[in-house]
XYZ file of C-alpha atoms in Angstrom:
683
model
C 0.000 0.000 0.000
C 1.418 3.311 -1.070
C 0.696 6.550 0.788
C 1.304 10.245 0.236
C -0.384 13.367 1.543
C -1.061 16.825 0.217
C -2.943 19.738 1.752
C -5.449 22.095 0.227
C -6.962 25.382 1.351
C -10.194 25.092 3.317
C -11.129 28.787 3.392
C -10.635 31.741 1.067
C -7.154 33.298 1.197
C -5.503 30.492 3.144
C -2.099 29.054 2.321
C -2.100 25.981 0.085
C 0.429 23.199 0.612
C 0.484 20.689 -2.243
C 4.052 19.394 -2.235
C 5.179 16.160 -0.649
C 7.710 16.689 2.093
C 10.024 14.122 0.484
C 9.922 15.999 -2.843
C 10.579 19.534 -1.506
C 13.602 21.256 -2.988
C 16.553 22.218 -0.816
C 16.260 25.888 -1.804
C 15.299 28.187 1.070
C 14.512 25.252 3.338
C 15.105 25.122 7.104
C 13.888 22.877 9.887
C 11.742 24.473 12.595
C 10.027 23.319 15.759
C 6.800 24.730 17.146
C 5.949 25.230 20.782
C 4.683 21.637 21.057
C 7.907 20.253 19.637
C 6.477 19.280 16.241
C 8.876 19.503 13.337
C 8.077 21.259 10.083
C 9.973 22.393 7.027
C 9.258 25.665 5.198
C 9.832 26.694 1.575
C 9.451 30.411 0.863
C 5.996 31.519 1.888
C 4.628 27.989 2.386
C 5.531 25.491 5.101
C 5.642 21.702 4.602
C 5.098 19.388 7.565
C 7.708 16.710 8.293
C 5.650 13.505 8.214
C 6.573 10.885 10.838
C 6.124 7.278 9.724
C 3.041 6.879 11.905
C 1.487 10.281 11.193
C -1.713 10.443 9.213
C -2.620 14.135 9.574
C -1.107 17.544 8.978
C -0.667 19.272 12.360
C 0.485 22.830 11.777
C 1.197 25.327 9.039
C 3.949 27.847 9.740
C 4.889 30.807 7.571
C 7.916 33.073 7.251
C 7.230 36.807 7.648
C 9.280 38.265 4.749
C 8.987 41.888 5.948
C 11.273 41.514 8.947
C 12.530 37.985 8.333
C 11.123 36.976 11.717
C 9.797 33.437 11.793
C 6.449 33.132 13.520
C 4.346 30.031 13.789
C 0.597 30.524 13.931
C -2.378 28.215 13.889
C -3.884 27.985 10.446
C -7.687 28.487 10.502
C -8.575 25.421 8.400
C -6.695 23.128 6.028
C -7.997 20.033 4.289
C -5.507 17.191 3.888
C -6.094 14.673 1.110
C -4.414 11.345 1.696
C -3.930 8.959 -1.222
C -3.692 5.235 -0.532
C -3.526 2.315 -2.944
C -5.726 -0.755 -2.409
C -6.063 -3.560 -4.946
C -4.160 -1.429 -7.498
C -6.769 1.324 -7.076
C -5.716 4.696 -5.663
C -8.179 6.098 -3.143
C -8.163 9.720 -2.062
C -9.427 10.205 1.496
C -9.859 13.448 3.396
C -8.655 14.701 6.769
C -9.575 18.066 8.229
C -6.643 20.030 9.665
C -7.985 22.587 12.105
C -5.328 23.694 14.649
C -6.640 24.725 18.061
C -5.634 25.623 21.595
C -8.852 24.540 23.308
C -12.348 23.272 22.524
C -13.693 26.771 21.945
C -11.519 27.050 18.836
C -13.430 24.153 17.238
C -16.607 25.541 15.724
C -17.991 22.355 14.155
C -20.835 20.825 16.135
C -19.651 18.070 18.555
C -15.963 18.553 17.652
C -13.220 19.040 20.231
C -9.535 20.001 20.465
C -7.353 16.878 20.491
C -4.236 16.339 22.558
C -2.224 17.088 19.433
C -3.725 20.558 19.088
C -6.142 20.193 16.206
C -9.916 19.906 16.024
C -11.381 16.476 15.514
C -14.659 14.631 15.773
C -15.220 11.868 18.336
C -14.062 8.402 17.333
C -16.572 6.914 14.916
C -17.534 10.339 13.519
C -16.296 12.409 10.574
C -16.553 16.062 9.602
C -19.414 16.873 7.258
C -18.576 18.106 3.772
C -19.009 21.730 4.833
C -17.060 21.118 8.102
C -19.890 22.466 10.254
C -20.750 19.303 12.207
C -19.642 15.792 13.020
C -21.574 12.973 11.320
C -21.459 9.318 12.451
C -19.558 6.875 10.258
C -22.216 4.614 8.761
C -21.676 0.887 8.553
C -22.585 -1.104 5.460
C -26.357 -1.011 5.014
C -26.826 1.821 7.520
C -28.430 5.170 6.670
C -26.188 8.012 5.485
C -26.665 11.688 4.663
C -23.354 12.347 2.895
C -20.875 10.158 1.034
C -18.166 11.076 3.560
C -19.970 8.884 6.126
C -19.189 5.827 3.978
C -15.599 6.838 3.177
C -14.149 4.566 5.880
C -15.049 1.613 3.605
C -12.682 3.128 1.009
C -12.766 2.262 -2.677
C -16.051 0.934 -4.068
C -18.145 2.463 -1.251
C -20.910 4.994 -1.828
C -23.994 6.525 -0.237
C -26.856 5.382 -2.457
C -30.531 6.033 -1.765
C -29.564 7.176 1.723
C -27.685 3.962 2.625
C -23.967 3.113 2.691
C -23.256 0.313 0.244
C -20.608 -1.113 -2.085
C -20.495 -1.018 -5.868
C -22.050 -4.012 -7.613
C -18.731 -5.767 -8.203
C -17.478 -5.195 -4.635
C -18.174 -7.124 -1.425
C -18.011 -5.760 2.104
C -15.523 -7.713 4.197
C -13.063 -6.830 6.940
C -14.187 -3.252 7.298
C -14.247 -2.132 3.676
C -15.502 -2.817 0.162
C -13.251 -5.236 -1.694
C -13.202 -6.664 -5.183
C -13.111 -10.432 -4.663
C -12.293 -13.162 -7.184
C -14.184 -16.366 -7.958
C -13.143 -19.962 -7.364
C -10.260 -20.950 -9.604
C -9.081 -17.348 -10.052
C -5.619 -16.054 -9.011
C -5.253 -14.732 -5.463
C -2.589 -13.786 -2.925
C -4.537 -14.170 0.343
C -7.667 -15.942 1.620
C -9.494 -12.633 1.896
C -9.149 -12.138 -1.865
C -11.584 -15.004 -2.532
C -15.358 -14.636 -2.850
C -16.825 -16.629 0.028
C -20.566 -16.566 -0.781
C -21.842 -17.141 2.757
C -18.989 -18.526 4.876
C -15.561 -16.931 5.350
C -14.113 -20.310 6.313
C -15.333 -21.931 3.102
C -12.594 -20.663 0.757
C -8.815 -20.399 0.880
C -6.107 -19.114 -1.392
C -4.064 -22.241 -2.117
C -1.020 -22.058 -4.352
C -2.150 -18.758 -5.765
C -5.698 -19.868 -6.637
C -9.036 -19.636 -4.812
C -10.494 -23.032 -3.874
C -12.758 -24.686 -1.319
C -11.139 -25.162 2.106
C -10.591 -28.563 3.705
C -13.861 -29.981 4.985
C -15.866 -28.107 2.332
C -17.183 -29.237 -1.059
C -18.001 -27.279 -4.191
C -21.775 -27.102 -4.265
C -22.122 -25.027 -7.451
C -19.988 -22.853 -9.710
C -18.951 -20.406 -6.973
C -20.301 -21.831 -3.694
C -18.472 -24.024 -1.189
C -20.398 -25.684 1.659
C -19.252 -27.547 4.738
C -19.502 -31.329 4.846
C -21.279 -32.398 8.032
C -22.202 -35.693 9.614
C -25.053 -37.274 11.542
C -26.796 -34.830 13.896
C -25.211 -31.637 12.538
C -26.939 -28.680 10.893
C -27.542 -28.881 7.136
C -29.692 -27.407 4.388
C -29.443 -29.839 1.464
C -28.856 -33.586 1.296
C -25.434 -33.105 -0.258
C -24.221 -31.386 2.943
C -24.462 -34.712 4.777
C -21.317 -36.802 4.425
C -22.130 -40.442 5.083
C -24.071 -43.387 3.742
C -27.862 -43.106 4.045
C -27.602 -39.611 5.519
C -30.165 -37.047 4.446
C -30.958 -33.506 5.535
C -34.262 -33.708 7.393
C -35.589 -30.585 9.127
C -32.142 -28.980 8.737
C -30.357 -31.833 10.566
C -28.354 -34.659 8.993
C -30.300 -37.836 9.747
C -29.775 -41.531 9.003
C -32.699 -42.238 6.709
C -32.561 -46.007 7.412
C -32.950 -45.547 11.171
C -35.126 -42.422 11.290
C -38.363 -42.880 13.217
C -40.893 -40.756 15.026
C -39.996 -40.105 18.653
C -42.512 -41.238 21.241
C -43.746 -39.249 24.186
C -41.596 -41.483 26.376
C -38.485 -40.484 24.452
C -39.389 -36.843 24.899
C -39.923 -37.361 28.634
C -36.500 -39.000 29.018
C -34.831 -36.123 27.192
C -36.634 -33.596 29.374
C -35.524 -35.371 32.517
C -31.903 -35.465 31.347
C -32.003 -31.762 30.594
C -33.403 -31.014 34.060
C -30.458 -32.793 35.690
C -27.990 -30.454 33.899
C -29.632 -27.021 33.932
C -26.385 -25.079 33.709
C -25.059 -26.773 30.581
C -25.446 -24.895 27.317
C -24.823 -25.823 23.744
C -21.782 -24.691 21.861
C -18.125 -24.308 22.749
C -16.871 -22.731 25.993
C -16.598 -18.978 26.169
C -12.819 -19.140 25.925
C -10.869 -20.857 23.186
C -7.548 -20.730 25.054
C -6.337 -22.566 28.149
C -6.769 -21.202 31.656
C -3.483 -19.374 31.494
C -3.921 -18.234 27.900
C -1.260 -16.515 25.815
C 0.203 -13.552 27.638
C 0.876 -11.626 24.451
C -0.962 -11.611 21.131
C -0.665 -10.145 17.676
C -3.384 -7.611 16.874
C -4.415 -9.594 13.763
C -4.264 -13.259 14.813
C -4.128 -13.054 18.609
C -0.911 -15.106 18.603
C 2.540 -14.232 19.872
C 4.568 -13.608 16.721
C 7.445 -11.840 18.409
C 7.163 -8.918 15.968
C 5.971 -5.374 16.672
C 4.216 -4.096 19.762
C 2.085 -6.500 21.747
C -0.344 -6.003 24.587
C -1.415 -8.194 27.460
C -5.065 -9.194 27.585
C -6.535 -9.245 31.065
C -9.664 -11.387 30.955
C -10.337 -11.307 34.730
C -10.899 -7.627 35.488
C -13.153 -6.583 38.347
C -15.985 -4.129 37.831
C -14.011 -1.339 39.541
C -10.969 -2.021 37.358
C -13.047 -1.785 34.194
C -14.195 1.704 35.144
C -10.597 2.831 34.684
C -9.932 0.746 31.584
C -9.148 2.479 28.324
C -11.953 2.091 25.786
C -12.948 2.982 22.239
C -12.575 6.716 21.566
C -10.129 7.415 24.383
C -6.956 9.433 23.612
C -3.780 7.591 22.585
C -0.237 8.500 21.540
C 1.278 5.612 19.595
C -0.108 6.165 16.110
C -0.875 2.930 14.250
C -0.422 0.753 17.346
C -3.084 -1.095 19.317
C -4.395 0.827 22.322
C -3.536 -0.904 25.618
C -6.507 -2.675 27.216
C -8.615 -2.256 24.049
C -8.294 -5.519 22.068
C -8.586 -5.206 18.282
C -8.131 -1.442 18.356
C -5.643 0.881 16.655
C -4.488 4.375 17.580
C -5.527 6.641 14.754
C -5.306 10.439 14.841
C -4.834 10.404 18.602
C -7.946 8.303 19.322
C -8.551 4.608 19.912
C -10.445 3.250 16.888
C -11.409 -0.323 16.020
C -9.279 -2.165 13.503
C -10.649 -3.102 10.092
C -12.990 -6.037 10.576
C -14.036 -4.902 14.073
C -16.616 -2.343 15.194
C -17.490 -0.391 18.302
C -20.254 -1.605 20.568
C -20.445 -0.151 24.042
C -16.788 0.878 24.002
C -15.594 -2.609 22.984
C -14.291 -3.567 19.528
C -16.493 -6.475 18.459
C -15.401 -8.903 15.757
C -17.251 -9.071 12.457
C -18.208 -12.499 11.174
C -15.147 -14.486 10.130
C -12.658 -12.404 12.126
C -10.437 -13.686 14.929
C -11.342 -13.243 18.586
C -9.574 -14.527 21.685
C -12.876 -14.832 23.543
C -16.493 -15.454 22.609
C -17.562 -12.221 24.324
C -16.252 -10.360 21.262
C -18.862 -12.106 19.090
C -22.519 -11.087 18.839
C -25.014 -13.222 20.752
C -26.446 -14.831 17.587
C -22.996 -15.877 16.371
C -21.102 -19.062 17.071
C -17.552 -18.946 18.487
C -15.470 -21.647 16.823
C -11.725 -22.119 16.308
C -11.009 -18.580 17.489
C -13.453 -16.979 15.031
C -16.927 -15.512 15.148
C -19.000 -17.546 12.663
C -22.588 -18.486 11.839
C -24.050 -21.977 12.112
C -23.855 -24.123 9.011
C -27.562 -23.634 8.335
C -27.309 -19.847 8.640
C -25.878 -17.076 6.496
C -24.021 -13.798 6.858
C -25.743 -10.433 6.778
C -23.972 -8.276 4.152
C -22.681 -5.992 6.940
C -20.933 -9.032 8.507
C -22.391 -8.278 11.932
C -25.323 -10.693 12.212
C -26.415 -14.147 11.091
C -29.436 -14.734 8.853
C -32.004 -17.486 9.082
C -31.925 -19.818 6.086
C -34.224 -19.942 3.096
C -35.632 -23.456 3.015
C -35.516 -24.162 -0.698
C -36.372 -22.854 -4.119
C -39.444 -20.619 -4.083
C -39.175 -19.852 -0.352
C -38.888 -16.387 1.185
C -35.490 -14.645 1.246
C -33.953 -11.250 2.013
C -30.320 -11.684 0.899
C -28.513 -13.433 -1.959
C -26.531 -15.695 0.391
C -29.719 -17.409 1.624
C -30.357 -18.806 -1.859
C -26.739 -19.824 -2.580
C -27.076 -23.508 -1.485
C -29.646 -23.957 -4.238
C -27.655 -22.163 -6.944
C -30.395 -19.518 -6.972
C -30.703 -15.789 -6.343
C -32.961 -13.537 -4.276
C -34.806 -10.992 -6.480
C -34.471 -7.316 -5.599
C -38.238 -6.732 -5.889
C -41.212 -8.452 -4.288
C -42.087 -11.209 -4.076
C -38.592 -12.013 -2.808
C -38.244 -15.771 -3.144
C -35.262 -17.916 -4.092
C -35.377 -18.185 -7.883
C -33.254 -19.980 -10.456
C -31.307 -17.721 -12.789
C -32.688 -17.489 -16.352
C -29.845 -19.725 -17.538
C -30.644 -22.524 -15.064
C -33.481 -24.900 -14.202
C -34.251 -26.594 -10.904
C -33.262 -30.231 -10.428
C -35.502 -31.625 -7.687
C -33.279 -34.632 -6.996
C -30.134 -32.513 -6.534
C -31.990 -29.615 -4.858
C -30.037 -27.343 -7.170
C -30.538 -24.947 -10.062
C -28.494 -26.548 -12.832
C -27.149 -24.504 -15.727
C -28.734 -25.247 -19.086
C -26.877 -26.365 -22.197
C -27.481 -24.902 -25.637
C -30.616 -22.778 -25.564
C -30.715 -20.378 -22.554
C -27.209 -21.424 -21.487
C -25.078 -18.830 -19.663
C -23.024 -16.529 -21.878
C -20.968 -13.334 -21.813
C -20.864 -12.728 -25.572
C -22.400 -14.113 -28.779
C -19.405 -16.360 -29.386
C -20.207 -18.273 -26.161
C -23.459 -19.547 -27.694
C -22.808 -22.824 -29.511
C -26.345 -23.567 -30.708
C -26.914 -22.458 -34.301
C -28.794 -19.175 -34.872
C -28.432 -18.002 -31.236
C -27.066 -14.857 -29.601
C -26.222 -13.693 -26.053
C -29.047 -11.680 -24.470
C -28.849 -8.895 -21.913
C -29.647 -11.456 -19.205
C -26.543 -13.452 -20.179
C -28.511 -16.300 -21.734
C -28.275 -17.770 -25.220
C -31.510 -17.035 -27.098
C -32.617 -17.328 -30.713
C -31.662 -14.559 -33.072
C -34.274 -12.206 -34.486
C -36.668 -14.039 -36.886
C -35.969 -17.420 -35.267
C -38.021 -19.457 -32.772
C -36.924 -22.239 -30.435
C -38.697 -25.368 -31.692
C -37.715 -29.030 -31.222
C -34.440 -28.109 -29.433
C -33.367 -25.872 -32.328
C -33.682 -22.230 -33.329
C -35.775 -22.423 -36.512
C -36.694 -19.741 -39.046
C -39.945 -17.790 -39.120
C -41.711 -16.830 -42.369
C -39.288 -15.017 -44.663
C -36.115 -16.164 -42.840
C -33.483 -18.256 -44.635
C -33.689 -22.035 -44.720
C -32.180 -25.051 -46.453
C -35.073 -27.482 -46.110
C -38.608 -27.438 -44.725
C -37.295 -28.861 -41.424
C -35.442 -25.559 -40.847
C -38.770 -23.704 -40.629
C -40.287 -23.100 -37.206
C -43.888 -23.876 -38.232
C -45.976 -26.635 -39.779
C -47.413 -26.507 -43.312
C -44.233 -24.753 -44.463
C -42.255 -24.801 -47.694
C -38.664 -23.724 -48.175
C -38.448 -21.919 -51.488
C -36.864 -18.957 -53.177
C -38.650 -15.664 -52.869
C -38.829 -15.424 -56.669
C -39.505 -19.099 -57.288
C -42.810 -20.907 -57.667
C -44.841 -22.037 -54.695
C -43.686 -25.613 -55.077
C -40.047 -24.579 -55.027
C -39.422 -25.801 -58.554
C -39.285 -22.384 -60.235
C -36.313 -21.342 -62.253
C -34.050 -19.417 -59.856
C -30.372 -18.680 -59.573
C -28.516 -21.339 -57.527
C -27.032 -18.641 -55.283
C -30.405 -17.109 -54.377
C -31.238 -18.012 -50.760
C -34.360 -19.920 -49.897
C -36.935 -18.695 -47.408
C -39.649 -20.233 -45.246
C -43.201 -19.659 -46.477
C -46.628 -21.174 -45.907
C -47.976 -23.683 -48.377
C -50.511 -22.351 -50.907
C -53.962 -21.941 -49.407
C -52.562 -21.206 -45.966
C -52.318 -18.008 -43.932
C -49.249 -17.128 -41.721
C -50.116 -15.959 -38.206
C -47.018 -14.085 -36.972
C -48.153 -13.812 -33.327
C -48.177 -17.603 -32.937
C -45.713 -18.441 -35.723
C -48.008 -20.891 -37.542
C -49.699 -21.494 -40.897
C -53.486 -21.782 -40.847
C -55.618 -23.226 -43.630
C -57.757 -20.648 -45.434
C -61.524 -21.235 -45.729
C -62.805 -22.683 -49.011
C -66.530 -22.146 -48.498
C -68.950 -20.337 -46.232
C -69.151 -22.060 -42.819
C -65.732 -23.754 -42.906
C -64.021 -24.295 -39.532
C -61.597 -21.617 -38.352
C -59.751 -20.217 -35.322
C -58.983 -16.636 -36.429
C -60.685 -14.098 -38.716
C -57.792 -14.076 -41.171
C -58.619 -17.624 -42.270
C -62.018 -16.410 -43.501
C -61.084 -13.127 -45.164
C -59.474 -14.489 -48.350
C -62.849 -16.065 -49.118
C -65.334 -13.666 -47.515
C -63.448 -10.399 -47.787
C -62.285 -8.066 -45.055
C -65.665 -8.224 -43.316
C -65.461 -11.987 -42.927
C -65.351 -13.214 -39.331
C -64.562 -16.408 -37.489
C -67.563 -16.726 -35.186
C -68.288 -19.788 -33.079
C -65.442 -21.576 -34.857
C -66.918 -21.053 -38.339
C -66.303 -18.606 -41.158
C -69.404 -16.418 -41.588
C -70.668 -12.842 -41.745
C -71.814 -10.771 -38.816
C -75.542 -11.057 -39.490
C -76.374 -8.007 -37.368
C -74.418 -5.634 -39.577
C -73.453 -7.563 -42.724
C -74.941 -10.021 -45.193
C -73.491 -12.642 -47.522
C -73.962 -11.809 -51.202
C -71.946 -12.441 -54.359
C -69.572 -14.692 -52.355
C -68.495 -11.955 -49.899
C -69.607 -10.371 -46.660
C -71.025 -6.899 -47.355
C -72.413 -4.183 -45.161
C -76.195 -3.932 -45.113
C -77.627 -0.891 -47.006
C -81.400 -0.410 -46.759
C -83.786 0.443 -49.622
C -83.547 4.023 -50.849
C -80.205 4.474 -48.919
C -76.996 5.495 -50.641
C -74.786 2.705 -51.971
C -71.677 2.113 -54.060
C -72.416 -1.357 -55.422
C -75.362 -3.701 -55.762
C -73.946 -6.298 -53.336
C -74.413 -3.787 -50.500
C -78.171 -3.487 -51.015
C -80.101 -5.658 -48.617
C -83.737 -6.821 -48.546
C -85.213 -9.520 -46.392
C -86.286 -11.808 -49.253
C -85.154 -12.399 -52.841
C -81.842 -10.555 -52.828
C -81.790 -10.613 -56.650
C -84.724 -8.175 -56.803
C -82.697 -5.204 -55.521
C -79.898 -3.232 -57.152
C -77.753 -0.138 -56.669
C -79.119 2.345 -59.198
C -78.315 6.046 -59.311
C -76.187 5.562 -56.094
C -79.196 4.338 -54.166
C -80.552 0.924 -53.344
C -83.725 0.409 -55.413
C -85.938 -2.445 -56.417
C -85.510 -3.690 -59.957
C -88.032 -2.736 -62.625
C -91.362 -4.514 -62.336
C -90.903 -4.588 -58.535
C -92.320 -2.198 -56.048
C -90.446 -1.187 -52.860
C -91.932 -1.947 -49.501
C -89.647 0.272 -47.412
C -91.375 -0.511 -44.153
C -90.813 -4.258 -44.535
C -87.565 -3.830 -46.548
C -88.852 -5.916 -49.451
C -89.183 -5.637 -53.215
C -92.689 -6.744 -54.222
C -93.797 -7.746 -57.764
C -97.296 -6.347 -58.648
C -99.944 -9.132 -58.920
C -100.811 -10.097 -62.581
C -104.045 -11.965 -61.769
C -107.636 -10.961 -60.699
C -109.620 -12.441 -57.906
C -111.095 -15.216 -60.128
C -107.638 -16.299 -61.079
C -108.361 -15.324 -64.714
C -106.582 -12.681 -66.823
C -108.191 -9.255 -66.332
C -110.064 -7.539 -69.230
C -107.694 -4.591 -69.143
C -104.726 -6.837 -69.592
C -106.398 -8.700 -72.494
C -107.278 -5.456 -74.283
C -103.742 -4.130 -73.729
C -102.232 -7.268 -75.236
C -104.584 -7.185 -78.230
C -103.882 -3.546 -79.008
C -100.168 -4.137 -78.714
C -100.341 -7.082 -81.117
C -102.426 -5.119 -83.664
C -99.953 -2.242 -83.562
C -97.106 -4.610 -84.272
C -98.923 -6.187 -87.240
C -99.890 -2.819 -88.755
C -96.380 -1.494 -88.375
C -94.895 -4.579 -89.931
C -97.327 -4.464 -92.906
C -96.623 -0.798 -93.574
C -92.886 -1.378 -93.604
C -93.227 -4.259 -96.015
C -95.383 -2.269 -98.442
C -92.960 0.631 -98.408
C -90.069 -1.672 -99.150
C -91.654 -3.225 -102.257
C -93.195 -0.005 -103.564
């Protein structure tokens, strides 16, 4: 980890110091000491602080008075120090407020005070707000925040989003900060580099690669679970290591010997428990012997012989503890653990908790997976095992690493965090209903109690080249899907109407032909060999794009159908599929001249004869002079919408006298006219 510090002006007109002390030129440079014995180095008008190895803040700015060449040190009103540190090859710029003071009254920010080093600071666990007017609490992962500076202690990848401190999507909170972890099989340098899913003990960095730890098995692509035996906690059958063992009610049970307990069994167990009322489950509160190690390393609680060590007194009386140093108390040895405060570090003159530990009632408590010399440094819902605070095997870590979660009991059951669904290879959706769900590229295998990745169609992918099935692409959900104009049919991505094909079997619908666009319907037209073929419906069939199918067109009125389009080639655009048959809507239309036409009443405007409608004898009406009228020799009955032929017979059913006379006169006129024409011709 690399570190350098530069200072910037906090108020208008203040001196700016932006050079590193190690890079300052030798010109016009002298060493000075202030009244508290702190060493600084000045260059011209600007002073540069001499940074001790353990220092993390700029303490004082001193200036040379050029008028009389008298050196005078004075407290600078406000300077902001930006400290750059490198984590995981990423440079992070953090901020410290440099506000020299003589007493608390000099510190104007709300809840700030003057430290023993003579500069204003917030209490331990608090930071200055962006405008340096108040002290805001540092927010843990998942805790509410007002400004991003409250999340800055988690360093790179941390942010205040929607009023909550969180990590970027590709970062995981562990050991006090957001870290970019690597998957199983990926290169690593330390155990903490490896993504652990739900159990810090589950993965190790072995020979430069992340893998499951001893006693764990690889459950799915990136999840390792502990192997357990008869009577231990479990979630899936595969957790149980032994013949005939199955996970029943979250306990590994011998399936061959399992039987329902009787009331007598329960009574015996109750009696045994009553005889030992003081015994509790789980390991003893101390993992070390009665004497215990006198000295421990701040990281592993073991005596390494290197660096400063402190003695842990585990048998203090109540009166002694009143005088014990605790979180937030002043300290002098920067970067060293505060005496009597296990898992602390002296930072900026105050006792803070180390990364991976947090303050609770003045004590630095261990986050899940971190070392502790005593179970009292673990939360009550945690399990103390092998010197670590851990969760039970059927529980999971909260993302803030400070509590254990109850398990989700299978696919489709309620969940709140991703880790709860990890034993099943599933995920917990971010929106309700939140239930363990297989990823789009996986399907649930009941026998294995696991979401298993699919092959071919809907397989996982990162890019199009990852999809091996013909005519597929990689979707935004990282699954292989059919390309545009292709449907998944019979385990293949087949072409829709108009898409390219080689044979009919390449088409995604029945009643299809594979032919050239310019060829004949039977595919035997004369076309260029290089012209691609396309999927089309056979003649006499209609293509329904919404369902990707060819439907037979109606051949006569009343043929069976499922959609209107089957009827319209025969009946026209007004044809309908009603009650499963091709017909006209009799309320508004009528069938005439082989088509469905709108009904136009007598004496109403029309555009063609087929529109004109009468109740009987449709042939007796016509569209004449843009109006529906009865044909000649027929009389309209508008009220009954009929065309009526006048009666040609009298009441005696004999021809009337008027009609006989009319016929006789007409015949005589014809004869006379014919005779006159003949005489004129021969004359």
